[in-house]
N, CA, C and O atoms as a DFTB+ gen file, in Angstrom:
364 C
 N C O
     1  1       0.851      -1.174       0.000
     2  2       0.000       0.000       0.000
     3  2       0.899       1.240       0.000
     4  3       1.681       1.434       0.930
     5  1       0.793       2.067      -1.023
     6  2       1.648       3.252      -1.083
     7  2       1.300       4.271      -0.004
     8  3       0.129       4.517       0.285
     9  1       2.327       4.850       0.577
    10  2       2.110       5.904       1.574
    11  2       2.123       7.247       0.889
    12  3       2.695       7.413      -0.188
    13  1       1.490       8.191       1.523
    14  2       1.424       9.549       0.999
    15  2       2.748      10.249       1.280
    16  3       3.343      10.073       2.343
    17  1       3.197      11.038       0.322
    18  2       4.449      11.758       0.490
    19  2       4.383      12.689       1.692
    20  3       3.326      13.229       2.019
    21  1       5.517      12.867       2.339
    22  2       5.597      13.637       3.583
    23  2       5.009      15.044       3.463
    24  3       4.349      15.513       4.390
    25  1       5.238      15.722       2.334
    26  2       4.755      17.106       2.217
    27  2       3.236      17.202       2.099
    28  3       2.676      18.292       2.217
    29  1       2.572      16.084       1.868
    30  2       1.119      16.103       1.710
    31  2       0.371      15.600       2.945
    32  3      -0.859      15.552       2.936
    33  1       1.079      15.228       3.990
    34  2       0.453      14.611       5.160
    35  2      -0.631      15.487       5.768
    36  3      -1.714      14.989       6.075
    37  1      -0.373      16.774       5.949
    38  2      -1.370      17.664       6.554
    39  2      -2.633      17.751       5.727
    40  3      -3.742      17.687       6.259
    41  1      -2.464      17.897       4.436
    42  2      -3.620      17.997       3.536
    43  2      -4.441      16.710       3.586
    44  3      -5.666      16.760       3.693
    45  1      -3.771      15.560       3.509
    46  2      -4.499      14.298       3.483
    47  2      -5.070      13.941       4.850
    48  3      -6.085      13.248       4.927
    49  1      -4.447      14.394       5.916
    50  2      -5.042      14.194       7.238
    51  2      -6.374      14.909       7.337
    52  3      -7.343      14.369       7.872
    53  1      -6.417      16.132       6.816
    54  2      -7.660      16.900       6.822
    55  2      -8.711      16.237       5.929
    56  3      -9.893      16.220       6.272
    57  1      -8.289      15.697       4.797
    58  2      -9.220      15.020       3.890
    59  2      -9.856      13.830       4.591
    60  3     -11.067      13.632       4.496
    61  1      -9.057      13.037       5.292
    62  2      -9.600      11.891       6.023
    63  2     -10.608      12.331       7.067
    64  3     -11.671      11.726       7.207
    65  1     -10.276      13.378       7.795
    66  2     -11.178      13.930       8.807
    67  2     -12.500      14.355       8.164
    68  3     -13.574      14.076       8.697
    69  1     -12.414      15.020       7.036
    70  2     -13.605      15.514       6.346
    71  2     -14.431      14.371       5.768
    72  3     -15.660      14.416       5.815
    73  1     -13.784      13.358       5.230
    74  2     -14.513      12.243       4.624
    75  2     -15.224      11.374       5.655
    76  3     -16.138      10.627       5.305
    77  1     -14.818      11.461       6.918
    78  2     -15.520      10.713       7.965
    79  2     -16.776      11.431       8.444
    80  3     -17.557      10.865       9.209
    81  1     -16.976      12.651       8.012
    82  2     -18.179      13.401       8.383
    83  2     -19.371      12.877       7.582
    84  3     -19.177      12.230       6.553
    85  1     -20.603      13.144       8.034
    86  2     -21.780      12.717       7.266
    87  2     -21.823      13.397       5.897
    88  3     -21.299      14.498       5.727
    89  1     -22.442      12.743       4.938
    90  2     -22.478      13.289       3.572
    91  2     -23.270      14.589       3.492
    92  3     -23.165      15.307       2.498
    93  1     -24.059      14.908       4.515
    94  2     -24.818      16.159       4.523
    95  2     -23.982      17.341       5.011
    96  3     -24.408      18.490       4.895
    97  1     -22.800      17.069       5.553
    98  2     -21.930      18.125       6.066
    99  2     -21.416      18.996       4.927
   100  3     -21.017      18.484       3.881
   101  1     -21.427      20.302       5.126
   102  2     -21.067      21.248       4.066
   103  2     -19.603      21.112       3.642
   104  3     -19.293      21.270       2.461
   105  1     -18.696      20.822       4.583
   106  2     -17.293      20.678       4.191
   107  2     -17.084      19.426       3.349
   108  3     -16.248      19.412       2.446
   109  1     -17.833      18.388       3.642
   110  2     -17.734      17.175       2.818
   111  2     -18.311      17.428       1.432
   112  3     -17.754      16.969       0.434
   113  1     -19.407      18.145       1.365
   114  2     -20.005      18.468       0.071
   115  2     -19.067      19.338      -0.758
   116  3     -19.040      19.230      -1.984
   117  1     -18.303      20.192      -0.099
   118  2     -17.395      21.093      -0.817
   119  2     -16.305      20.331      -1.566
   120  3     -15.784      20.823      -2.566
   121  1     -15.955      19.133      -1.092
   122  2     -14.940      18.344      -1.782
   123  2     -15.388      17.937      -3.184
   124  3     -14.562      17.778      -4.082
   125  1     -16.678      17.773      -3.365
   126  2     -17.202      17.353      -4.668
   127  2     -17.784      18.509      -5.476
   128  3     -18.227      18.307      -6.606
   129  1     -17.789      19.707      -4.919
   130  2     -18.402      20.847      -5.590
   131  2     -17.645      21.184      -6.861
   132  3     -16.415      21.229      -6.868
   133  1     -18.376      21.417      -7.923
   134  2     -17.776      21.779      -9.201
   135  2     -18.441      23.062      -9.680
   136  3     -19.552      23.012     -10.208
   137  1     -17.790      24.212      -9.510
   138  2     -18.412      25.478      -9.893
   139  2     -18.652      25.545     -11.400
   140  3     -17.834      25.078     -12.192
   141  1     -19.761      26.119     -11.773
   142  2     -20.129      26.258     -13.180
   143  2     -19.852      27.682     -13.640
   144  3     -19.730      28.598     -12.827
   145  1     -19.755      27.851     -14.931
   146  2     -19.566      29.188     -15.479
   147  2     -18.301      29.281     -16.300
   148  3     -17.569      28.306     -16.468
   149  1     -18.061      30.476     -16.809
   150  2     -16.886      30.691     -17.649
   151  2     -15.680      31.030     -16.789
   152  3     -15.801      31.568     -15.689
   153  1     -14.531      30.702     -17.317
   154  2     -13.292      31.044     -16.630
   155  2     -12.524      32.048     -17.479
   156  3     -12.845      32.267     -18.648
   157  1     -11.526      32.644     -16.887
   158  2     -10.702      33.620     -17.603
   159  2      -9.862      32.929     -18.669
   160  3      -9.685      31.711     -18.658
   161  1      -9.355      33.732     -19.577
   162  2      -8.461      33.222     -20.613
   163  2      -7.174      32.702     -20.006
   164  3      -6.807      33.068     -18.889
   165  1      -6.496      31.850     -20.747
   166  2      -5.186      31.381     -20.316
   167  2      -5.239      30.011     -19.671
   168  3      -6.275      29.348     -19.628
   169  1      -4.095      29.622     -19.177
   170  2      -3.988      28.317     -18.542
   171  2      -4.781      28.301     -17.241
   172  3      -4.691      29.244     -16.455
   173  1      -5.555      27.246     -17.001
   174  2      -6.301      27.185     -15.740
   175  2      -5.354      27.079     -14.545
   176  3      -4.305      26.439     -14.624
   177  1      -5.732      27.701     -13.465
   178  2      -4.944      27.595     -12.237
   179  2      -5.000      26.162     -11.731
   180  3      -5.974      25.442     -11.949
   181  1      -3.942      25.772     -11.057
   182  2      -3.953      24.458     -10.440
   183  2      -4.685      24.596      -9.107
   184  3      -4.177      25.230      -8.182
   185  1      -5.851      24.019      -9.006
   186  2      -6.665      24.155      -7.806
   187  2      -6.312      23.071      -6.795
   188  3      -5.620      22.103      -7.109
   189  1      -6.796      23.256      -5.596
   190  2      -6.578      22.295      -4.527
   191  2      -7.175      20.954      -4.918
   192  3      -6.583      19.903      -4.672
   193  1      -8.349      20.998      -5.527
   194  2      -9.014      19.761      -5.942
   195  2      -8.196      19.030      -7.009
   196  3      -8.059      17.808      -6.955
   197  1      -7.660      19.764      -7.966
   198  2      -6.826      19.127      -8.997
   199  2      -5.579      18.502      -8.374
   200  3      -5.134      17.434      -8.795
   201  1      -5.023      19.172      -7.374
   202  2      -3.873      18.598      -6.668
   203  2      -4.253      17.277      -5.995
   204  3      -3.499      16.306      -6.055
   205  1      -5.424      17.245      -5.355
   206  2      -5.886      16.017      -4.703
   207  2      -6.075      14.896      -5.714
   208  3      -5.667      13.759      -5.475
   209  1      -6.695      15.220      -6.845
   210  2      -6.925      14.208      -7.872
   211  2      -5.602      13.686      -8.427
   212  3      -5.465      12.489      -8.682
   213  1      -4.632      14.573      -8.615
   214  2      -3.317      14.155      -9.113
   215  2      -2.615      13.258      -8.090
   216  3      -2.025      12.243      -8.458
   217  1      -2.677      13.632      -6.803
   218  2      -2.077      12.811      -5.749
   219  2      -2.719      11.428      -5.717
   220  3      -2.030      10.418      -5.572
   221  1      -4.039      11.388      -5.854
   222  2      -4.775      10.128      -5.833
   223  2      -4.312       9.229      -6.974
   224  3      -4.091       8.035      -6.777
   225  1      -4.168       9.797      -8.154
   226  2      -3.696       9.009      -9.306
   227  2      -2.265       8.520      -9.093
   228  3      -1.941       7.381      -9.431
   229  1      -1.400       9.384      -8.530
   230  2      -0.011       8.988      -8.276
   231  2       0.061       7.787      -7.344
   232  3       0.915       6.914      -7.500
   233  1      -0.850       7.754      -6.370
   234  2      -0.854       6.658      -5.404
   235  2      -1.528       5.409      -5.954
   236  3      -1.435       4.339      -5.352
   237  1      -2.208       5.534      -7.094
   238  2      -2.856       4.377      -7.705
   239  2      -4.223       4.058      -7.122
   240  3      -4.679       2.918      -7.201
   241  1      -4.878       5.050      -6.539
   242  2      -6.210       4.859      -5.968
   243  2      -7.249       5.614      -6.772
   244  3      -6.926       6.506      -7.557
   245  1      -8.511       5.239      -6.562
   246  2      -9.623       6.021      -7.094
   247  2     -10.193       6.827      -5.936
   248  3      -9.897       6.544      -4.775
   249  1     -11.011       7.833      -6.249
   250  2     -11.590       8.653      -5.185
   251  2     -12.497       7.817      -4.291
   252  3     -12.533       8.039      -3.081
   253  1     -13.236       6.853      -4.860
   254  2     -14.121       6.022      -4.034
   255  2     -13.295       5.145      -3.084
   256  3     -13.731       4.887      -1.963
   257  1     -12.118       4.683      -3.508
   258  2     -11.249       3.926      -2.606
   259  2     -10.754       4.815      -1.467
   260  3     -10.677       4.376      -0.320
   261  1     -10.423       6.052      -1.785
   262  2      -9.972       7.002      -0.764
   263  2     -11.085       7.214       0.263
   264  3     -10.828       7.218       1.466
   265  1     -12.324       7.390      -0.212
   266  2     -13.458       7.592       0.700
   267  2     -13.644       6.392       1.617
   268  3     -13.914       6.568       2.805
   269  1     -13.509       5.187       1.098
   270  2     -13.664       3.979       1.920
   271  2     -12.531       3.850       2.931
   272  3     -12.768       3.512       4.091
   273  1     -11.299       4.116       2.496
   274  2     -10.156       4.011       3.406
   275  2     -10.259       5.011       4.549
   276  3      -9.871       4.702       5.676
   277  1     -10.771       6.194       4.276
   278  2     -10.856       7.239       5.302
   279  2     -11.793       6.842       6.438
   280  3     -11.647       7.339       7.555
   281  1     -12.750       5.957       6.175
   282  2     -13.687       5.537       7.210
   283  2     -13.003       4.701       8.293
   284  3     -13.459       4.674       9.436
   285  1     -11.922       4.027       7.942
   286  2     -11.155       3.218       8.888
   287  2      -9.937       4.029       9.324
   288  3      -8.965       4.149       8.579
   289  1      -9.994       4.577      10.520
   290  2      -8.924       5.474      10.984
   291  2      -7.562       4.800      11.030
   292  3      -6.550       5.411      10.687
   293  1      -7.534       3.541      11.453
   294  2      -6.259       2.823      11.523
   295  2      -5.627       2.668      10.151
   296  3      -4.431       2.902       9.980
   297  1      -6.425       2.277       9.183
   298  2      -5.939       2.143       7.813
   299  2      -5.523       3.497       7.265
   300  3      -4.487       3.620       6.611
   301  1      -6.336       4.514       7.535
   302  2      -6.025       5.858       7.035
   303  2      -4.698       6.346       7.601
   304  3      -3.886       6.936       6.888
   305  1      -4.490       6.095       8.886
   306  2      -3.246       6.517       9.523
   307  2      -2.049       5.775       8.930
   308  3      -0.960       6.335       8.807
   309  1      -2.262       4.503       8.560
   310  2      -1.175       3.733       7.944
   311  2      -0.827       4.291       6.567
   312  3       0.342       4.308       6.180
   313  1      -1.833       4.744       5.833
   314  2      -1.606       5.286       4.491
   315  2      -1.049       6.699       4.567
   316  3      -0.089       7.030       3.871
   317  1      -1.649       7.533       5.409
   318  2      -1.256       8.938       5.484
   319  2       0.017       9.118       6.291
   320  3       0.858       9.949       5.949
   321  1       0.162       8.357       7.344
   322  2       1.349       8.522       8.189
   323  2       1.140       9.676       9.128
   324  3       0.203       9.661       9.926
   325  1       1.980      10.666       9.054
   326  2       1.877      11.809       9.941
   327  2       2.906      11.706      11.037
   328  3       3.733      10.794      11.036
   329  1       2.862      12.643      11.982
   330  2       3.884      12.661      13.022
   331  2       3.817      11.464      13.962
   332  3       4.847      11.039      14.485
   333  1       2.620      10.907      14.190
   334  2       2.459       9.781      15.107
   335  2       1.605       8.698      14.454
   336  3       0.469       8.497      14.882
   337  1       2.103       7.989      13.433
   338  2       1.272       7.037      12.713
   339  2       0.834       5.839      13.542
   340  3      -0.181       5.219      13.222
   341  1       1.574       5.489      14.609
   342  2       1.228       4.318      15.403
   343  2       0.315       4.638      16.575
   344  3      -0.122       3.731      17.282
   345  1       0.031       5.875      16.783
   346  2      -0.779       6.295      17.913
   347  2      -2.238       5.947      17.676
   348  3      -2.770       6.223      16.601
   349  1      -2.890       5.351      18.653
   350  2      -4.287       4.970      18.472
   351  2      -5.216       5.656      19.462
   352  3      -6.423       5.413      19.435
   353  1      -4.682       6.511      20.340
   354  2      -5.517       7.157      21.351
   355  2      -6.153       8.452      20.873
   356  3      -6.883       9.091      21.631
   357  1      -5.896       8.853      19.638
   358  2      -6.510      10.064      19.101
   359  2      -5.773      11.338      19.447
   360  3      -6.262      12.422      19.127
   361  1      -4.631      11.260      20.079
   362  2      -3.844      12.454      20.434
   363  2      -2.458      12.343      19.882
   364  3      -1.643      13.246      20.072
């Protein structure tokens, strides 16, 4: 199981936290939000969402696999790592 690169640990820790929330939660809904309308000319900015999708592809996962893994905190901690990956007391 590929681990997330060290520089992305904070971002992915927050993603796991957000994905464990109910689907009615506004922050969880924001992860899937796709704004409509026209954009400015030129190259599109690299958004946070595009970064997440690129990271997911690099790790060889799909978004639905990420959502399932986030529900299991132990598994999520093993994948994401972080400063205390073996800690199970929540602190």
